[in-house]
Coordinates of N, CA and C in Angstrom, one line a residue:
Chain W
Q24 N 91.0 81.0 111.9 CA 91.9 82.0 111.1 C 93.2 82.1 111.7
Q25 N 94.2 81.9 110.9 CA 95.6 82.0 111.4 C 95.9 83.4 111.9
Q26 N 96.6 83.5 113.0 CA 97.1 84.8 113.5 C 98.6 84.8 113.6
V27 N 99.2 85.9 113.1 CA 100.6 86.0 113.1 C 101.0 87.3 113.8
K28 N 101.7 87.2 114.9 CA 102.1 88.4 115.7 C 103.5 88.7 115.5
Q29 N 103.9 90.0 115.1 CA 105.2 90.3 114.7 C 105.7 91.5 115.6
S30 N 107.0 91.4 116.0 CA 107.6 92.5 116.8 C 109.0 92.6 116.5
P31 N 109.7 93.8 116.7 CA 109.0 95.0 117.1 C 108.3 95.7 115.9
Q32 N 107.6 96.7 116.2 CA 107.0 97.5 115.1 C 108.0 98.3 114.3
S33 N 109.0 98.8 115.0 CA 110.1 99.5 114.3 C 111.4 99.2 115.0
L34 N 112.5 99.3 114.2 CA 113.8 98.9 114.8 C 114.8 99.8 114.1
I35 N 115.7 100.3 114.9 CA 116.8 101.1 114.4 C 118.1 100.4 114.8
V36 N 119.0 100.1 113.8 CA 120.2 99.3 114.1 C 121.4 100.1 113.4
Q37 N 122.5 100.1 114.1 CA 123.7 100.7 113.5 C 124.2 99.8 112.4
K38 N 124.8 100.4 111.4 CA 125.5 99.7 110.3 C 126.5 98.7 110.9
G39 N 126.4 97.5 110.4 CA 127.3 96.4 110.9 C 126.7 95.6 112.0
G40 N 125.6 96.1 112.6 CA 125.0 95.4 113.7 C 124.1 94.2 113.3
I41 N 123.5 93.6 114.2 CA 122.6 92.5 114.0 C 121.1 93.0 114.2
S42 N 120.3 92.8 113.2 CA 118.9 93.1 113.3 C 118.1 91.8 113.6
I43 N 117.2 91.9 114.6 CA 116.4 90.7 114.9 C 115.0 91.1 115.0
I44 N 114.2 90.3 114.2 CA 112.7 90.5 114.1 C 112.0 89.2 114.5
N45 N 111.0 89.3 115.3 CA 110.4 88.1 115.8 C 108.9 87.9 115.3
C46 N 108.5 86.7 115.2 CA 107.2 86.4 114.8 C 106.6 85.2 115.6
A47 N 105.4 85.3 116.0 CA 104.7 84.2 116.7 C 103.4 83.8 115.9
Y48 N 103.2 82.5 115.8 CA 102.0 82.0 115.1 C 101.2 81.2 116.1
E49 N 100.0 80.8 115.6 CA 99.1 80.1 116.5 C 99.0 78.6 116.2
N50 N 98.8 78.3 114.9 CA 98.5 77.0 114.5 C 99.7 76.2 114.2
T51 N 99.8 75.0 114.7 CA 101.0 74.2 114.5 C 101.0 73.3 113.3
A52 N 99.9 73.4 112.5 CA 99.8 72.6 111.3 C 100.5 73.1 110.1
F53 N 101.1 74.3 110.2 CA 101.7 74.9 109.1 C 103.2 74.4 108.8
D54 N 103.5 74.4 107.6 CA 104.8 73.8 107.3 C 105.7 74.7 106.4
Y55 N 105.4 76.0 106.5 CA 106.2 76.9 105.7 C 106.1 78.3 106.3
F56 N 107.2 78.9 106.6 CA 107.2 80.2 107.2 C 108.2 81.1 106.5
P57 N 107.6 82.1 105.7 CA 108.5 83.0 104.9 C 108.7 84.3 105.6
W58 N 109.7 85.0 105.2 CA 109.9 86.4 105.5 C 109.9 87.2 104.1
Y59 N 109.2 88.3 104.1 CA 109.2 89.2 102.9 C 109.8 90.5 103.3
Q60 N 110.4 91.1 102.3 CA 111.0 92.4 102.4 C 110.3 93.4 101.4
Q61 N 109.9 94.5 101.9 CA 109.2 95.5 101.1 C 109.8 96.9 101.2
F62 N 110.2 97.4 100.0 CA 110.7 98.8 99.9 C 109.5 99.7 99.5
P63 N 109.6 101.0 99.9 CA 108.5 101.9 99.6 C 108.1 101.9 98.1
G64 N 106.8 101.8 97.8 CA 106.4 101.8 96.4 C 106.6 100.5 95.7
K65 N 107.0 99.5 96.3 CA 107.2 98.2 95.7 C 106.4 97.1 96.4
G66 N 106.2 96.0 95.7 CA 105.5 94.9 96.3 C 106.5 94.1 97.2
P67 N 105.9 93.3 98.1 CA 106.8 92.5 99.0 C 107.6 91.5 98.1
A68 N 108.8 91.2 98.5 CA 109.7 90.3 97.8 C 110.1 89.2 98.8
L69 N 109.9 87.9 98.4 CA 110.3 86.8 99.2 C 111.8 86.9 99.5
L70 N 112.1 86.9 100.8 CA 113.5 87.0 101.2 C 114.1 85.7 101.6
I71 N 113.5 84.9 102.5 CA 113.9 83.7 102.9 C 112.8 82.9 103.6
A72 N 112.8 81.6 103.5 CA 111.7 80.8 104.1 C 112.2 79.6 104.8
I73 N 111.5 79.0 105.7 CA 111.9 77.8 106.4 C 110.8 76.9 106.6
R74 N 111.1 75.6 106.5 CA 110.1 74.5 106.9 C 110.4 74.0 108.3
P75 N 109.5 73.6 109.0 CA 109.7 73.3 110.5 C 110.5 72.1 110.8
D76 N 110.9 71.4 109.7 CA 111.7 70.2 110.0 C 113.2 70.6 110.3
V77 N 113.5 71.9 110.2 CA 114.9 72.3 110.5 C 114.7 73.5 111.5
S78 N 115.7 73.7 112.3 CA 115.6 74.8 113.3 C 116.2 76.1 112.8
E79 N 117.0 76.0 111.8 CA 117.7 77.2 111.3 C 118.0 77.1 109.8
K80 N 117.9 78.2 109.1 CA 118.2 78.3 107.7 C 119.0 79.6 107.5
K81 N 120.1 79.5 106.8 CA 120.9 80.7 106.5 C 121.1 80.9 105.0
E82 N 120.9 82.1 104.6 CA 121.2 82.5 103.2 C 121.9 83.8 103.2
G83 N 123.2 83.7 103.0 CA 124.0 85.0 103.1 C 124.0 85.6 104.5
R84 N 123.6 86.9 104.5 CA 123.5 87.5 105.8 C 122.2 87.3 106.6
F85 N 121.3 86.6 105.9 CA 120.0 86.4 106.5 C 119.8 85.0 107.1
T86 N 119.3 84.9 108.3 CA 119.1 83.6 108.9 C 117.7 83.6 109.5
I87 N 117.0 82.5 109.3 CA 115.7 82.3 110.1 C 116.0 81.2 111.2
S88 N 115.5 81.6 112.4 CA 115.6 80.6 113.5 C 114.2 80.2 113.8
F89 N 113.9 78.9 114.0 CA 112.6 78.4 114.2 C 112.5 77.6 115.5
N90 N 111.5 78.0 116.3 CA 111.3 77.3 117.6 C 109.9 76.8 117.6
K91 N 109.8 75.5 117.3 CA 108.5 74.9 117.1 C 107.7 74.8 118.4
S92 N 108.4 74.5 119.5 CA 107.7 74.4 120.8 C 107.1 75.7 121.3
A93 N 107.8 76.8 120.9 CA 107.4 78.1 121.3 C 106.5 78.8 120.3
K94 N 106.3 78.1 119.1 CA 105.6 78.6 118.0 C 106.1 80.0 117.6
Q95 N 107.4 80.1 117.5 CA 108.0 81.4 117.1 C 109.1 81.1 116.0
F96 N 109.2 82.1 115.2 CA 110.4 82.1 114.3 C 110.9 83.6 114.1
S97 N 112.2 83.7 113.9 CA 112.7 85.0 113.9 C 113.7 85.2 112.7
L98 N 113.8 86.4 112.3 CA 114.8 86.8 111.2 C 115.9 87.5 111.8
H99 N 117.1 87.1 111.5 CA 118.4 87.7 111.9 C 119.1 88.3 110.7
I100 N 119.4 89.5 110.7 CA 120.2 90.1 109.6 C 121.5 90.5 110.2
M101 N 122.6 89.8 109.7 CA 123.9 90.0 110.2 C 124.6 91.1 109.4
D102 N 125.5 91.8 110.0 CA 126.2 92.9 109.3 C 125.2 93.8 108.6
S103 N 124.3 94.3 109.3 CA 123.2 95.1 108.6 C 123.8 96.3 107.9
Q104 N 123.2 96.5 106.7 CA 123.6 97.6 105.8 C 122.5 98.6 105.6
P105 N 122.8 99.8 105.2 CA 121.8 100.8 104.9 C 120.8 100.3 103.9
G106 N 121.3 99.5 102.9 CA 120.4 99.0 101.9 C 119.4 98.0 102.4
D107 N 119.5 97.6 103.6 CA 118.6 96.6 104.3 C 117.4 97.4 104.9
S108 N 117.5 98.7 104.9 CA 116.4 99.5 105.4 C 115.1 99.3 104.6
A109 N 114.1 98.8 105.2 CA 112.9 98.4 104.5 C 111.9 97.9 105.6
T110 N 110.7 97.5 105.1 CA 109.7 96.9 106.0 C 109.8 95.4 105.8
Y111 N 109.8 94.7 106.9 CA 109.9 93.2 106.8 C 108.6 92.6 107.4
F112 N 108.1 91.6 106.7 CA 106.9 90.9 107.1 C 107.1 89.4 107.2
C113 N 106.7 88.9 108.3 CA 106.6 87.4 108.4 C 105.2 87.0 107.9
A114 N 105.1 85.7 107.6 CA 103.8 85.2 107.1 C 103.7 83.7 107.4
A115 N 102.5 83.3 107.3 CA 102.2 81.8 107.5 C 101.0 81.5 106.6
P116 N 101.0 80.2 106.1 CA 100.0 79.8 105.1 C 98.7 79.6 105.8
G117 N 97.6 79.6 105.1 CA 96.3 79.3 105.6 C 96.0 77.9 105.7
F118 N 94.7 77.6 106.0 CA 94.2 76.2 106.1 C 93.8 75.7 104.8
G119 N 94.5 74.7 104.3 CA 94.0 74.0 103.1 C 94.4 74.6 101.8
N120 N 95.0 75.8 101.8 CA 95.4 76.4 100.6 C 96.7 77.2 100.8
E121 N 97.1 77.9 99.8 CA 98.4 78.6 99.9 C 98.3 80.0 100.3
K122 N 97.1 80.5 100.6 CA 97.0 81.9 100.9 C 97.9 82.2 102.2
L123 N 98.4 83.4 102.2 CA 99.3 83.8 103.3 C 98.6 84.8 104.3
T124 N 98.9 84.6 105.6 CA 98.5 85.6 106.6 C 99.8 86.3 107.0
F125 N 99.8 87.6 106.9 CA 101.0 88.4 107.1 C 101.0 89.0 108.5
G126 N 102.2 89.2 109.1 CA 102.3 90.0 110.3 C 102.1 91.5 110.0
T127 N 102.1 92.3 111.0 CA 101.9 93.7 110.8 C 103.1 94.5 110.3
G128 N 104.2 93.8 110.2 CA 105.4 94.5 109.7 C 106.3 95.1 110.7
T129 N 107.6 95.1 110.3 CA 108.6 95.8 111.1 C 109.4 96.8 110.2
R130 N 109.4 98.0 110.5 CA 110.1 99.0 109.8 C 111.5 99.1 110.3
L131 N 112.5 98.6 109.5 CA 113.9 98.6 109.9 C 114.6 99.7 109.3
T132 N 115.4 100.4 110.1 CA 116.2 101.5 109.6 C 117.7 101.2 110.1
I133 N 118.6 101.2 109.1 CA 120.0 101.0 109.4 C 120.7 102.4 109.3
I134 N 121.3 102.8 110.4 CA 121.9 104.1 110.4 C 123.5 103.9 110.3
P135 N 124.1 104.9 109.7 CA 125.6 104.8 109.5 C 126.4 104.8 110.8
Chain T
G4 N 113.4 86.4 83.9 CA 112.1 86.5 83.2 C 111.3 87.6 83.7
A5 N 110.2 87.9 83.1 CA 109.3 89.0 83.6 C 108.6 88.6 84.8
G6 N 108.5 89.5 85.7 CA 107.8 89.3 87.0 C 106.3 89.5 86.8
V7 N 105.6 89.6 88.0 CA 104.2 90.0 88.0 C 104.0 91.5 87.7
S8 N 103.2 91.8 86.7 CA 102.9 93.2 86.4 C 101.5 93.5 86.8
Q9 N 101.3 94.8 87.2 CA 100.0 95.3 87.5 C 99.7 96.6 86.9
S10 N 98.5 96.9 86.5 CA 98.1 98.2 85.9 C 96.7 98.5 86.3
P11 N 96.4 99.8 86.5 CA 97.4 100.9 86.5 C 98.3 100.9 87.8
R12 N 99.3 101.6 87.9 CA 100.1 101.7 89.1 C 99.4 102.6 90.1
Y13 N 98.7 103.6 89.6 CA 98.0 104.5 90.5 C 96.6 104.8 89.9
K14 N 95.6 104.8 90.7 CA 94.3 105.1 90.3 C 93.6 106.0 91.3
V15 N 93.1 107.1 90.8 CA 92.3 108.0 91.6 C 90.8 107.9 91.1
A16 N 89.9 107.6 92.0 CA 88.5 107.4 91.7 C 87.7 108.3 92.6
K17 N 86.6 108.9 92.0 CA 85.7 109.6 92.8 C 84.8 108.6 93.5
R18 N 84.4 108.9 94.7 CA 83.5 108.0 95.4 C 82.2 107.7 94.6
G19 N 82.0 106.4 94.5 CA 80.8 105.9 93.7 C 81.2 105.4 92.3
Q20 N 82.4 105.7 91.9 CA 82.9 105.2 90.6 C 83.3 103.7 90.7
D21 N 83.2 103.0 89.5 CA 83.7 101.7 89.5 C 85.2 101.7 89.0
V22 N 86.0 100.7 89.5 CA 87.3 100.7 89.0 C 87.7 99.2 88.7
A23 N 88.7 99.0 87.8 CA 89.1 97.7 87.4 C 90.6 97.7 87.4
L24 N 91.2 96.7 88.2 CA 92.6 96.6 88.4 C 93.1 95.3 87.7
R25 N 94.2 95.4 87.0 CA 94.6 94.3 86.2 C 95.9 93.7 86.8
C26 N 96.0 92.3 86.6 CA 97.2 91.6 87.1 C 97.6 90.7 86.0
D27 N 98.9 90.7 85.6 CA 99.5 89.8 84.7 C 100.5 88.9 85.5
P28 N 100.2 87.7 85.7 CA 101.1 86.8 86.6 C 102.3 86.4 85.8
I29 N 103.2 85.8 86.5 CA 104.3 85.2 85.8 C 103.9 84.0 85.0
S30 N 104.4 83.9 83.7 CA 103.9 82.9 82.8 C 104.1 81.5 83.4
G31 N 103.1 80.7 83.3 CA 103.2 79.3 83.9 C 102.8 79.2 85.3
H32 N 102.5 80.3 86.0 CA 102.1 80.2 87.4 C 100.6 80.0 87.4
V33 N 100.2 78.9 88.1 CA 98.9 78.4 88.1 C 98.0 79.2 89.1
S34 N 98.7 79.5 90.3 CA 97.9 80.2 91.4 C 98.1 81.7 91.3
L35 N 97.0 82.4 91.6 CA 97.0 83.8 91.6 C 96.2 84.3 92.8
F36 N 96.8 85.3 93.5 CA 96.2 85.8 94.7 C 96.1 87.4 94.6
W37 N 95.1 87.9 95.2 CA 94.9 89.3 95.4 C 94.9 89.6 96.9
Y38 N 95.7 90.6 97.3 CA 95.8 91.1 98.6 C 95.5 92.6 98.7
Q39 N 95.0 93.1 99.8 CA 94.8 94.5 100.0 C 95.8 94.9 101.1
Q40 N 96.5 96.0 100.9 CA 97.5 96.5 101.9 C 97.1 98.0 102.3
A41 N 96.6 98.1 103.5 CA 96.4 99.5 104.0 C 97.7 100.1 104.4
L42 N 97.7 101.4 104.5 CA 99.0 102.1 104.8 C 99.5 101.7 106.2
G43 N 100.8 101.3 106.2 CA 101.4 100.9 107.4 C 101.0 99.5 107.9
Q44 N 100.3 98.7 107.1 CA 99.9 97.4 107.5 C 100.4 96.3 106.6
G45 N 100.3 95.1 107.0 CA 100.7 94.0 106.2 C 99.6 93.7 105.1
P46 N 99.9 93.0 104.1 CA 98.9 92.6 103.1 C 97.9 91.7 103.7
E47 N 96.6 91.9 103.3 CA 95.5 91.0 103.8 C 94.9 90.3 102.6
F48 N 94.7 89.1 102.7 CA 94.2 88.2 101.6 C 92.8 88.7 101.2
L49 N 92.6 88.7 99.9 CA 91.3 89.0 99.3 C 90.7 87.7 98.7
T50 N 91.4 87.2 97.7 CA 90.9 86.1 96.9 C 92.0 85.3 96.2
Y51 N 91.7 84.1 95.8 CA 92.7 83.1 95.3 C 92.1 82.3 94.1
F52 N 92.9 82.2 93.1 CA 92.5 81.4 91.9 C 93.5 80.3 91.7
Q53 N 93.0 79.2 91.2 CA 93.9 78.2 90.7 C 93.4 78.0 89.2
N54 N 94.3 78.4 88.3 CA 93.9 78.5 86.9 C 92.7 79.4 86.8
E55 N 91.6 79.0 86.2 CA 90.4 80.0 86.1 C 89.5 79.8 87.3
A56 N 89.7 78.9 88.1 CA 88.7 78.6 89.2 C 89.1 79.5 90.4
Q57 N 88.0 80.2 90.9 CA 88.2 81.0 92.1 C 87.9 80.1 93.3
L58 N 89.0 79.7 94.0 CA 88.8 78.7 95.1 C 88.5 79.3 96.4
D59 N 88.9 80.5 96.6 CA 88.6 81.1 97.9 C 88.4 82.6 97.7
K60 N 87.3 83.1 98.1 CA 87.0 84.6 98.1 C 86.6 85.1 99.4
S61 N 87.0 84.4 100.4 CA 86.6 84.7 101.8 C 87.1 86.1 102.3
G62 N 88.1 86.6 101.7 CA 88.7 87.9 102.1 C 88.1 89.1 101.4
L63 N 87.2 88.9 100.5 CA 86.6 90.1 99.8 C 85.7 90.8 100.8
P64 N 85.9 92.1 101.0 CA 85.2 92.8 102.1 C 83.7 93.0 101.9
S65 N 83.3 93.0 100.7 CA 81.9 93.2 100.4 C 81.5 92.7 99.0
D66 N 80.2 92.7 98.7 CA 79.8 92.3 97.4 C 80.1 93.3 96.3
R67 N 80.7 94.4 96.7 CA 81.2 95.4 95.7 C 82.5 95.0 95.0
F68 N 83.1 94.0 95.7 CA 84.4 93.5 95.1 C 84.2 92.2 94.4
F69 N 84.8 92.2 93.2 CA 84.6 91.0 92.3 C 85.9 90.8 91.6
A70 N 86.3 89.5 91.5 CA 87.5 89.2 90.8 C 87.3 88.1 89.8
E71 N 88.0 88.1 88.7 CA 87.9 87.1 87.7 C 89.2 86.8 87.0
R72 N 89.3 85.6 86.5 CA 90.5 85.1 85.8 C 90.0 84.1 84.7
P73 N 89.3 84.6 83.7 CA 88.5 83.8 82.8 C 89.3 82.8 82.0
E74 N 90.6 83.1 81.6 CA 91.4 82.2 80.8 C 92.5 81.6 81.6
G75 N 92.5 81.8 82.9 CA 93.6 81.2 83.7 C 94.9 81.9 83.7
S76 N 94.9 83.1 83.1 CA 96.2 83.9 83.2 C 95.9 85.2 83.8
V77 N 95.6 86.2 83.0 CA 95.4 87.6 83.5 C 94.2 87.6 84.4
S78 N 94.2 88.4 85.4 CA 93.1 88.5 86.4 C 92.7 90.0 86.5
T79 N 91.5 90.2 86.8 CA 91.0 91.6 87.0 C 90.2 91.6 88.3
L80 N 90.6 92.6 89.1 CA 89.8 92.9 90.4 C 89.0 94.1 90.1
K81 N 87.7 94.0 90.3 CA 86.8 95.1 90.1 C 86.1 95.5 91.4
I82 N 86.1 96.8 91.6 CA 85.4 97.4 92.7 C 84.3 98.3 92.2
Q83 N 83.1 98.0 92.6 CA 82.0 98.8 92.2 C 81.7 99.8 93.3
R84 N 81.2 101.0 92.8 CA 80.7 102.0 93.8 C 81.7 102.2 94.9
T85 N 82.9 102.6 94.5 CA 84.0 102.8 95.4 C 83.7 103.7 96.6
Q86 N 84.2 103.3 97.7 CA 84.1 104.1 99.0 C 85.5 104.5 99.4
Q87 N 85.5 105.5 100.3 CA 86.8 106.0 100.8 C 87.6 104.9 101.5
E88 N 86.9 104.0 102.2 CA 87.6 102.9 102.9 C 88.3 101.9 102.0
D89 N 88.0 102.0 100.7 CA 88.6 101.1 99.7 C 90.0 101.6 99.3
S90 N 90.3 102.8 99.7 CA 91.7 103.4 99.4 C 92.7 102.5 100.1
A91 N 93.6 102.0 99.3 CA 94.7 101.0 99.7 C 95.5 100.7 98.5
V92 N 96.6 99.9 98.8 CA 97.4 99.3 97.7 C 96.8 97.9 97.5
Y93 N 96.5 97.6 96.2 CA 96.0 96.3 95.9 C 97.2 95.5 95.2
L94 N 97.6 94.4 95.8 CA 98.7 93.6 95.4 C 98.2 92.3 94.8
C95 N 98.9 91.9 93.7 CA 98.6 90.6 93.1 C 99.9 89.8 93.3
A96 N 99.7 88.5 93.5 CA 100.8 87.6 93.6 C 100.5 86.3 92.8
S97 N 101.6 85.7 92.3 CA 101.3 84.4 91.6 C 102.3 83.4 92.1
S98 N 102.0 82.1 91.9 CA 102.9 81.0 92.3 C 102.7 79.8 91.5
L99 N 103.6 78.9 91.5 CA 103.4 77.6 90.9 C 102.4 76.8 91.6
A100 N 101.9 75.7 91.0 CA 100.9 74.9 91.7 C 101.6 74.3 92.9
R101 N 100.8 74.2 94.0 CA 101.2 73.6 95.3 C 102.5 74.2 95.8
S102 N 102.8 75.4 95.5 CA 104.0 76.1 96.1 C 103.5 77.3 97.0
Y103 N 104.2 77.4 98.1 CA 103.9 78.6 98.9 C 104.7 79.8 98.5
E104 N 105.6 79.7 97.6 CA 106.5 80.8 97.2 C 105.7 81.7 96.3
Q105 N 105.2 82.8 96.8 CA 104.4 83.8 96.1 C 105.3 84.9 95.7
Y106 N 105.1 85.4 94.4 CA 105.8 86.5 93.8 C 104.8 87.6 93.6
F107 N 105.2 88.7 94.2 CA 104.2 89.9 94.2 C 104.5 90.9 93.0
G108 N 103.5 91.5 92.5 CA 103.6 92.6 91.7 C 103.9 93.9 92.5
P109 N 104.0 95.0 91.8 CA 104.3 96.3 92.4 C 103.1 96.9 93.1
G110 N 101.9 96.4 92.8 CA 100.7 96.9 93.4 C 100.1 98.1 92.6
T111 N 98.8 98.3 92.8 CA 98.1 99.4 92.3 C 97.6 100.2 93.6
R112 N 98.0 101.5 93.6 CA 97.6 102.3 94.7 C 96.3 103.0 94.3
L113 N 95.2 102.7 95.0 CA 93.9 103.2 94.7 C 93.6 104.3 95.8
T114 N 93.2 105.5 95.3 CA 92.8 106.6 96.2 C 91.4 106.9 95.8
V115 N 90.5 106.9 96.7 CA 89.1 107.2 96.5 C 88.8 108.6 97.2
T116 N 88.4 109.5 96.4 CA 88.2 110.9 96.9 C 86.7 111.3 97.0

């Protein structure tokens, strides 16, 4: 069973600052690592994802950094805004199919 | 286009009642997933369909949980004889064939009293 460990559990960042959330996985066979964003009362929404053949992927203010040797990947949110306040989940696919194992989530709060 | 829809959005059931939760996936999405999300936790996998075939039901917590997708589109998750520990948000997601990109619905919040 894939295990995905996420940290920190909660994070408070000042507006304009950089938010960093980390994720560690166990199995090296996986080839897809997504981050999901969830607002209260809504389902998770795919934010950004990376394949392990690259070490970094950037989409707007969001960047995934991938460290294959350490089995870790992280989400960086640049110029964090109050609208980024949400819960963020990392995930990894299962064995032989596309089901996802999610981390426990990081509640991000951006303060003015 | 329309996203994944789920109904009802909220369901209150008395302990011992049966409930049925519906998921309408994105049109053309072959794969459909059900997840359970407890308060303050990440979604946990329940079951997975490819078209009408249920390929993985390893996450269903007990034989009281049953899912079907008879025509390969709409899916129903049924919980029989509900218990208080079944209280959670039930999320449905769909994706194209052989794609990891899953699109989630808003969920159904089930409260068992």
